């Protein structure tokens, strides 16, 4: 069972570059989420989606964009990378309330 | 808005000691509560969850948690910890489809 798959696992970006973090789930979950994890801060919700074509902002959406064209995929886009976006990013999916997490993407912006 | 607070950010215990990690949530309506564990370099894994019913919830690896509605608490317990329990533990709440609200986490170190 693949579950939630994120790519890449690691990435170093230069300030101002852009990139897309990929997230795919094979559990046919309607709900998908992007979180960022910073030391001592827990996880903060960036964006979420309740189904294909529907997305909404979470607690810390600035500097990010998402799309949800299919049930399976929920990519996170960084348009102009900034050092403040250095973090570990987790994608999650859910059928109702229990969330399943991907392995994470460790992003460093230098 | 929901919020979750974890009392201890760092806990150091010896093997075989008993563990209790505190968690308080603030939300007036129906709430679902979770404890997740994150082993070093890994993703979050669900330890246990509470939706309704018996307030004492048993999870994996010998962990349990007690939901006390009057205290807005959902503390995690384990009678005897092992070195392999070294990890970061997150309490979280969910009131609906807009994701989980996490506490800041407790970094647990078990000394052999």
XYZ file of N, CA and C in Angstrom:
666
model
N 0.835 -1.195 0.000
C 0.000 0.000 0.000
C 0.870 1.245 0.000
N 0.718 2.095 -1.029
C 1.568 3.278 -1.118
C 1.110 4.342 -0.127
N -0.197 4.560 0.018
C -0.675 5.578 0.952
C -0.495 6.964 0.361
N 0.230 7.819 1.082
C 0.509 9.186 0.644
C 1.975 9.265 0.239
N 2.221 9.676 -0.993
C 3.575 9.741 -1.517
C 3.953 11.178 -1.832
N 5.075 11.627 -1.298
C 5.568 12.977 -1.555
C 6.895 12.917 -2.285
N 7.063 13.837 -3.211
C 8.353 14.002 -3.868
C 8.626 15.485 -4.051
N 9.883 15.924 -3.982
C 11.050 15.130 -3.600
C 11.142 14.966 -2.095
N 12.101 14.220 -1.614
C 12.333 14.078 -0.180
C 13.173 15.235 0.355
N 14.074 15.714 -0.437
C 14.954 16.817 -0.045
C 15.098 17.772 -1.225
N 15.251 19.066 -0.917
C 15.497 20.026 -1.988
C 16.132 21.269 -1.393
N 17.109 21.806 -2.116
C 17.696 23.091 -1.767
C 17.340 24.068 -2.869
N 16.767 25.178 -2.495
C 16.377 26.215 -3.449
C 17.138 27.499 -3.173
N 17.361 28.252 -4.212
C 17.916 29.589 -4.020
C 16.755 30.580 -3.862
N 17.026 31.654 -3.154
C 16.011 32.697 -2.961
C 15.473 33.141 -4.312
N 14.157 33.213 -4.416
C 13.527 33.662 -5.646
C 13.175 32.562 -6.626
N 13.733 31.375 -6.436
C 13.383 30.269 -7.326
C 11.979 29.768 -6.994
N 11.451 28.982 -7.921
C 10.140 28.391 -7.685
C 10.244 26.873 -7.762
N 9.293 26.205 -7.166
C 9.258 24.760 -7.236
C 7.871 24.259 -6.841
N 7.615 23.016 -7.204
C 6.358 22.366 -6.845
C 6.658 21.112 -6.048
N 6.044 21.017 -4.892
C 6.108 19.802 -4.098
C 4.926 18.923 -4.505
N 5.247 17.694 -4.861
C 4.200 16.795 -5.335
C 3.651 15.942 -4.193
N 2.364 15.661 -4.256
C 1.700 14.797 -3.278
C 0.640 13.978 -3.988
N 0.696 12.672 -3.816
C -0.277 11.760 -4.418
C -0.748 10.764 -3.376
N -2.054 10.501 -3.372
C -2.577 9.474 -2.473
C -3.427 8.487 -3.268
N -3.362 7.234 -2.840
C -4.070 6.184 -3.573
C -5.195 5.572 -2.749
N -5.704 6.312 -1.780
C -6.736 5.796 -0.888
C -8.119 6.360 -1.226
N -8.186 7.127 -2.300
C -9.439 7.734 -2.742
C -10.039 8.653 -1.676
N -9.150 9.319 -0.924
C -9.622 10.256 0.094
C -10.031 11.575 -0.544
N -11.119 12.141 -0.037
C -11.537 13.443 -0.536
C -10.701 14.578 0.041
N -10.322 14.439 1.312
C -9.644 15.542 1.991
C -8.138 15.392 1.871
N -7.500 16.485 1.511
C -6.029 16.507 1.464
C -5.523 17.799 2.073
N -4.307 17.740 2.620
C -3.774 18.847 3.407
C -2.277 19.013 3.160
N -1.832 20.239 3.296
C -0.411 20.534 3.336
C -0.095 21.229 4.663
N 0.906 20.683 5.367
C 1.379 21.262 6.603
C 2.861 21.583 6.459
N 3.307 22.542 7.237
C 4.733 22.749 7.401
C 5.078 22.535 8.872
N 6.259 21.968 9.089
C 6.705 21.680 10.448
C 8.005 22.414 10.704
N 8.000 23.261 11.711
C 9.183 24.001 12.124
C 9.523 23.620 13.554
N 10.797 23.568 13.889
C 11.216 23.108 15.228
C 10.509 23.867 16.347
N 9.937 23.116 17.272
C 9.285 23.722 18.423
C 7.953 24.384 18.141
N 7.466 24.247 16.912
C 6.229 24.944 16.537
C 5.109 23.999 16.165
N 5.364 22.703 16.149
C 4.332 21.767 15.721
C 4.116 21.857 14.226
N 2.940 21.495 13.791
C 2.604 21.551 12.378
C 1.559 22.626 12.145
N 1.771 23.408 11.112
C 0.832 24.466 10.755
C 0.215 24.136 9.395
N -1.086 24.336 9.299
C -1.792 24.032 8.069
C -1.592 25.148 7.054
N -1.158 24.777 5.850
C -0.918 25.765 4.798
C -2.171 25.904 3.924
N -2.589 24.822 3.323
C -3.777 24.765 2.483
C -4.434 23.408 2.674
N -5.711 23.355 2.351
C -6.392 22.083 2.354
C -7.407 22.035 1.222
N -7.872 20.820 0.958
C -8.840 20.609 -0.122
C -9.856 19.560 0.339
N -11.115 19.822 0.069
C -12.169 18.876 0.455
C -12.640 18.045 -0.735
N -12.008 18.265 -1.872
C -12.344 17.471 -3.049
C -11.750 18.099 -4.285
N -11.776 17.368 -5.386
C -11.213 17.888 -6.640
C -11.873 19.208 -6.994
N -11.038 20.196 -7.322
C -11.526 21.510 -7.710
C -11.808 22.457 -6.571
N -11.638 21.999 -5.323
C -11.970 22.834 -4.159
C -10.772 22.920 -3.236
N -10.277 24.134 -3.041
C -9.171 24.334 -2.112
C -9.477 25.525 -1.211
N -8.787 25.570 -0.082
C -8.993 26.686 0.839
C -7.734 26.913 1.650
N -7.597 28.145 2.139
C -6.411 28.519 2.897
C -6.470 27.969 4.308
N -5.289 27.621 4.797
C -5.160 27.236 6.180
C -4.623 28.384 7.001
N -3.808 28.061 7.990
C -3.317 29.067 8.927
C -2.177 29.905 8.344
N -1.329 29.303 7.481
C -0.142 30.005 6.990
C -0.032 29.880 5.468
N -0.956 30.450 4.685
C -0.949 30.239 3.238
C -0.034 31.161 2.426
N 0.442 32.254 3.047
C 1.188 33.249 2.272
C 2.452 32.671 1.670
N 2.636 32.910 0.366
C 3.819 32.440 -0.340
C 3.634 31.090 -1.010
N 2.434 30.534 -0.882
C 2.150 29.206 -1.431
C 0.885 29.243 -2.284
N 0.808 28.277 -3.209
C -0.417 28.063 -3.959
C -0.650 26.573 -4.134
N -1.891 26.193 -4.310
C -2.220 24.782 -4.516
C -3.247 24.668 -5.630
N -3.387 23.453 -6.103
C -4.443 23.120 -7.049
C -4.876 21.692 -6.765
N -6.059 21.352 -7.161
C -6.557 19.976 -6.950
C -7.408 19.614 -8.167
N -6.735 19.178 -9.220
C -7.446 18.827 -10.452
C -7.971 17.393 -10.419
N -7.374 16.558 -9.599
C -7.830 15.172 -9.457
C -7.956 14.820 -7.981
N -8.642 13.744 -7.680
C -8.746 13.290 -6.290
C -7.386 12.888 -5.740
N -6.537 12.325 -6.602
C -5.286 11.743 -6.136
C -4.187 12.760 -5.845
N -4.152 13.873 -6.593
C -2.986 14.760 -6.559
C -3.296 16.108 -5.917
N -2.333 16.594 -5.138
C -2.518 17.876 -4.459
C -1.153 18.559 -4.377
N -0.676 19.129 -5.474
C 0.648 19.765 -5.474
C 0.644 21.110 -4.766
N 1.784 21.421 -4.149
C 1.993 22.695 -3.460
C 3.058 23.478 -4.219
N 2.748 24.698 -4.567
C 3.642 25.517 -5.388
C 4.226 26.656 -4.558
N 5.549 26.812 -4.648
C 6.234 27.973 -4.095
C 6.693 28.812 -5.275
N 6.220 30.038 -5.384
C 6.536 30.844 -6.554
C 7.857 31.589 -6.416
N 8.082 32.224 -5.298
C 9.306 33.007 -5.061
C 9.839 32.578 -3.702
N 10.731 31.588 -3.721
C 11.184 31.018 -2.463
C 11.893 32.049 -1.585
N 11.605 31.993 -0.299
C 12.214 32.884 0.684
C 12.782 32.040 1.816
N 13.813 32.535 2.496
C 14.410 31.759 3.609
C 13.383 31.332 4.659
N 12.334 32.126 4.838
C 11.308 31.780 5.826
C 10.537 30.526 5.445
N 10.687 30.071 4.210
C 10.008 28.857 3.780
C 10.851 27.605 3.978
N 12.026 27.776 4.533
C 12.822 26.622 4.945
C 12.047 25.873 6.016
N 11.753 24.607 5.741
C 10.886 23.863 6.638
C 10.799 22.414 6.167
N 10.084 21.623 6.920
C 9.715 20.285 6.470
C 8.223 20.307 6.149
N 7.893 19.864 4.966
C 6.523 19.926 4.484
C 5.915 18.529 4.459
N 4.726 18.428 5.031
C 4.011 17.157 5.049
C 2.679 17.306 4.334
N 2.415 16.354 3.487
C 1.113 16.227 2.869
C 0.337 15.150 3.619
N -0.952 15.313 3.721
C -1.786 14.320 4.397
C -3.102 14.180 3.657
N -3.711 13.021 3.826
C -5.046 12.824 3.255
C -5.935 12.179 4.306
N -7.228 12.337 4.106
C -8.174 11.846 5.099
C -9.496 11.489 4.432
N -10.107 10.431 4.950
C -11.465 10.077 4.517
C -12.490 10.870 5.322
N -12.233 10.970 6.631
C -13.130 11.755 7.486
C -12.297 12.624 8.408
N -11.846 12.085 9.539
C -11.052 12.897 10.454
C -9.656 12.343 10.698
N -9.435 11.043 10.508
C -8.099 10.489 10.743
C -7.233 10.755 9.531
N -6.107 11.413 9.729
C -5.230 11.799 8.623
C -4.059 10.837 8.485
N -3.673 10.593 7.247
C -2.515 9.766 6.925
C -1.471 10.670 6.276
N -0.243 10.577 6.767
C 0.786 11.516 6.352
C 1.783 10.889 5.389
N 2.318 11.715 4.505
C 3.435 11.335 3.676
C 4.731 11.414 4.448
N 5.831 11.054 3.774
C 7.141 10.986 4.422
C 7.778 12.352 4.619
N 7.249 13.351 3.983
C 7.773 14.696 4.173
C 8.779 15.105 3.112
N 8.881 16.420 2.909
C 9.873 17.029 2.029
C 10.635 18.054 2.848
N 11.940 17.851 2.947
C 12.770 18.819 3.674
C 13.294 19.843 2.685
N 12.833 21.064 2.830
C 13.200 22.141 1.908
C 14.067 23.166 2.614
N 15.173 23.502 1.965
C 16.056 24.557 2.468
C 16.153 25.635 1.408
N 15.915 26.887 1.810
C 16.024 28.027 0.894
C 17.237 28.844 1.328
N 18.174 28.991 0.401
C 19.422 29.702 0.743
C 19.637 30.927 -0.150
N -11.787 29.492 17.040
C -10.718 28.669 16.485
C -10.214 27.686 17.540
N -9.858 26.514 17.045
C -9.337 25.506 17.961
C -7.908 25.837 18.328
N -7.495 25.367 19.495
C -6.086 25.419 19.861
C -5.768 24.212 20.716
N -4.537 23.787 20.649
C -4.066 22.631 21.412
C -2.764 23.026 22.088
N -2.671 22.765 23.363
C -1.427 23.083 24.073
C -0.877 21.831 24.736
N 0.409 21.670 24.575
C 1.106 20.563 25.221
C 1.992 21.143 26.306
N 1.961 20.542 27.462
C 2.554 21.167 28.637
C 4.066 21.114 28.635
N 4.609 20.011 28.130
C 6.042 19.798 28.228
C 6.650 19.757 26.835
N 7.661 20.566 26.620
C 8.295 20.562 25.302
C 9.429 19.537 25.230
N 10.059 19.287 26.359
C 11.127 18.296 26.407
C 10.959 17.467 27.674
N 11.021 16.151 27.506
C 10.931 15.242 28.636
C 12.035 14.206 28.506
N 12.755 13.985 29.600
C 13.802 12.964 29.622
C 13.462 11.967 30.722
N 13.404 10.702 30.340
C 13.083 9.645 31.286
C 14.061 8.495 31.152
N 14.137 7.703 32.179
C 14.917 6.473 32.109
C 14.005 5.337 31.675
N 14.603 4.320 31.092
C 13.818 3.148 30.682
C 13.071 2.590 31.890
N 11.864 2.106 31.627
C 10.971 1.506 32.623
C 10.216 2.541 33.446
N 10.551 3.822 33.293
C 9.787 4.859 34.002
C 8.405 4.978 33.392
N 7.496 5.549 34.161
C 6.149 5.785 33.636
C 6.112 7.157 32.965
N 5.229 7.250 31.976
C 5.145 8.466 31.162
C 3.746 9.040 31.217
N 3.687 10.356 31.352
C 2.432 11.064 31.121
C 2.742 12.383 30.444
N 2.191 12.578 29.261
C 2.347 13.822 28.516
C 1.009 14.547 28.502
N 1.063 15.814 28.885
C -0.167 16.576 28.998
C -0.603 17.214 27.692
N -1.912 17.291 27.510
C -2.493 17.937 26.334
C -3.825 18.549 26.727
N -3.983 19.820 26.410
C -5.266 20.484 26.610
C -5.733 21.086 25.293
N -7.016 21.049 25.079
C -7.574 21.590 23.848
C -8.631 22.623 24.203
N -8.860 23.520 23.290
C -9.918 24.498 23.492
C -10.836 24.483 22.286
N -12.016 24.020 22.491
C -13.038 24.014 21.440
C -14.355 23.671 22.102
N -15.359 24.434 21.818
C -16.617 24.266 22.532
C -17.518 23.182 22.008
N -17.293 22.749 20.768
C -18.206 21.785 20.156
C -17.662 20.373 20.212
N -18.169 19.542 19.326
C -17.688 18.163 19.235
C -16.266 18.175 18.701
N -15.414 17.442 19.351
C -14.010 17.455 18.944
C -13.486 16.030 18.892
N -12.650 15.799 17.913
C -11.949 14.526 17.813
C -10.496 14.765 18.206
N -9.927 13.859 18.980
C -8.595 14.067 19.527
C -7.655 12.944 19.123
N -6.403 13.300 18.909
C -5.417 12.356 18.408
C -4.082 12.565 19.124
N -3.325 11.496 19.175
C -1.905 11.575 19.489
C -1.144 10.928 18.328
N -0.188 11.702 17.808
C 0.697 11.206 16.758
C 2.113 11.125 17.312
N 2.882 10.199 16.747
C 4.291 10.070 17.109
C 5.133 10.238 15.853
N 6.271 10.879 16.012
C 7.204 11.061 14.898
C 8.576 10.590 15.355
N 8.989 9.427 14.873
C 10.324 8.926 15.181
C 11.343 9.712 14.371
N 12.575 9.794 14.839
C 13.577 10.627 14.168
C 13.656 10.375 12.667
N 13.510 11.426 11.898
C 13.618 11.347 10.449
C 12.444 10.723 9.748
N 11.366 10.482 10.458
C 10.215 9.815 9.846
C 8.979 10.719 9.847
N 7.928 10.216 9.215
C 6.683 10.967 9.158
C 5.846 10.677 10.397
N 4.743 11.373 10.520
C 3.864 11.183 11.662
C 3.058 9.897 11.528
N 2.942 9.213 12.649
C 2.141 7.989 12.695
C 1.125 8.128 13.819
N -0.062 7.623 13.588
C -1.123 7.725 14.578
C -0.888 6.735 15.717
N -0.892 7.245 16.944
C -0.791 6.395 18.132
C -2.175 5.942 18.601
N -3.062 6.908 18.711
C -4.422 6.613 19.154
C -5.318 7.792 18.845
N -6.619 7.544 18.973
C -7.594 8.589 18.658
C -8.818 8.430 19.546
N -9.493 9.541 19.765
C -10.756 9.538 20.497
C -11.785 10.286 19.684
N -12.906 9.606 19.440
C -14.021 10.261 18.759
C -15.210 10.390 19.709
N -15.534 9.299 20.405
C -16.654 9.295 21.344
C -16.583 7.986 22.135
N -17.478 7.822 23.116
C -17.544 6.566 23.847
C -16.586 6.530 25.030
N -16.015 5.376 25.269
C -15.128 5.165 26.411
C -14.019 6.211 26.408
N -13.906 6.998 27.487
C -12.901 8.065 27.494
C -11.466 7.558 27.643
N -11.298 6.289 27.999
C -9.959 5.731 28.078
C -9.692 4.993 26.769
N -8.733 5.506 26.043
C -8.459 4.991 24.707
C -7.112 4.288 24.709
N -7.090 3.090 24.149
C -5.831 2.355 24.050
C -5.320 2.422 22.613
N -4.020 2.653 22.487
C -3.430 2.749 21.168
C -2.368 1.693 20.946
N -1.513 1.967 19.988
C -0.460 1.015 19.673
C 0.699 1.157 20.642
N 1.535 0.128 20.700
C 2.786 0.134 21.456
C 2.583 0.402 22.946
N 1.448 0.034 23.489
C 1.219 0.146 24.920
C 0.795 1.520 25.400
N 0.560 2.446 24.491
C 0.125 3.783 24.867
C -1.379 3.825 25.105
N -1.792 4.719 26.002
C -3.201 4.975 26.219
C -3.383 6.458 26.524
N -4.608 6.929 26.378
C -4.906 8.322 26.694
C -6.292 8.390 27.302
N -6.474 9.387 28.152
C -7.763 9.561 28.808
C -8.343 10.912 28.455
N -9.563 10.886 27.939
C -10.286 12.106 27.610
C -11.074 12.536 28.838
N -10.760 13.734 29.349
C -11.498 14.286 30.475
C -12.151 15.578 30.001
N -13.439 15.485 29.712
C -14.140 16.607 29.097
C -14.153 17.831 30.001
N -14.328 17.619 31.301
C -14.426 18.741 32.234
C -13.122 19.516 32.345
N -12.021 18.859 32.016
C -10.711 19.510 32.081
C -10.166 19.848 30.699
N -10.937 19.555 29.647
C -10.473 19.766 28.274
C -9.088 19.134 28.077
N -8.921 17.940 28.624
C -7.597 17.321 28.551
C -7.651 15.967 27.851
N -6.513 15.591 27.318
C -6.365 14.304 26.610
C -4.909 13.876 26.788
N -4.565 13.478 27.993
C -3.177 13.158 28.330
C -2.790 11.761 27.864
N -1.581 11.660 27.401
C -1.022 10.395 26.913
C -0.243 9.715 28.023
N -0.410 8.412 28.159
C 0.279 7.673 29.220
C 0.871 6.374 28.685
N 1.935 5.965 29.383
C 2.494 4.635 29.144
C 3.131 4.185 30.450
N 2.812 3.001 30.937
C 3.274 2.579 32.263
C 4.788 2.397 32.357
N 5.401 1.939 31.260
C 6.824 1.635 31.307
C 7.424 1.903 29.934
N 8.232 2.958 29.833
C 8.765 3.359 28.519
C 10.009 2.558 28.179
N 10.261 2.507 26.855
C 11.443 1.824 26.338
C 12.285 2.822 25.567
N 13.541 2.470 25.362
C 14.446 3.337 24.620
C 13.869 3.667 23.242
N 13.162 2.709 22.651
C 12.603 2.902 21.309
C 11.433 3.889 21.289
N 10.994 4.344 22.461
C 9.929 5.353 22.506
C 10.465 6.767 22.312
N 11.778 6.905 22.214
C 12.353 8.213 21.934
C 11.804 8.738 20.624
N 11.154 9.889 20.697
C 10.464 10.431 19.522
C 9.848 11.771 19.908
N 9.198 12.376 18.920
C 8.409 13.582 19.192
C 6.938 13.195 19.158
N 6.192 13.705 20.119
C 4.784 13.332 20.275
C 3.922 14.578 20.102
N 2.908 14.446 19.270
C 2.025 15.567 18.980
C 0.592 15.218 19.350
N -0.021 16.113 20.089
C -1.446 16.041 20.347
C -2.144 16.885 19.285
N -3.296 16.445 18.826
C -4.003 17.193 17.785
C -5.497 17.062 17.988
N -6.208 18.066 17.516
C -7.665 18.034 17.553
C -8.214 18.315 16.175
N -9.419 17.841 15.941
C -10.075 18.070 14.666
C -11.554 18.296 14.913
N -12.070 19.393 14.355
C -13.498 19.656 14.492
C -14.245 19.480 13.203
N -13.537 19.198 12.131
C -14.219 19.060 10.849
C -13.248 18.793 9.720
N -13.624 19.231 8.512
C -12.845 18.897 7.321
C -11.629 19.776 7.125
N -11.523 20.868 7.896
C -10.435 21.811 7.651
C -9.168 21.454 8.395
N -8.885 20.160 8.527
C -7.596 19.719 9.008
C -7.463 19.624 10.507
N -6.293 19.159 10.915
C -5.977 18.993 12.318
C -5.306 20.238 12.867
N -5.564 20.524 14.124
C -4.832 21.557 14.850
C -3.871 20.850 15.785
N -2.587 21.131 15.617
C -1.565 20.437 16.382
C -1.072 21.271 17.546
N -0.651 20.580 18.603
C 0.148 21.206 19.630
C 1.584 21.343 19.128
N 2.427 22.002 19.930
C 3.798 22.259 19.485
C 4.696 21.044 19.618
N 4.210 19.995 20.230
C 4.985 18.781 20.310
C 5.765 18.641 21.600
N 6.022 17.401 21.980
C 6.874 17.090 23.126
C 7.973 16.165 22.652
N 9.202 16.610 22.859
C 10.343 15.797 22.480
C 10.698 14.884 23.654
N 10.506 13.595 23.483
C 10.742 12.619 24.537
C 12.050 11.885 24.285
N 12.912 11.898 25.280
C 14.167 11.157 25.198
C 14.172 10.126 26.311
N 14.393 8.868 25.919
C 14.477 7.777 26.894
C 15.937 7.352 27.011
N 16.442 7.451 28.204
C 17.836 7.082 28.445
C 17.917 5.613 28.858
N 18.851 4.873 28.257
C 18.969 3.447 28.594
C 19.351 3.231 30.055
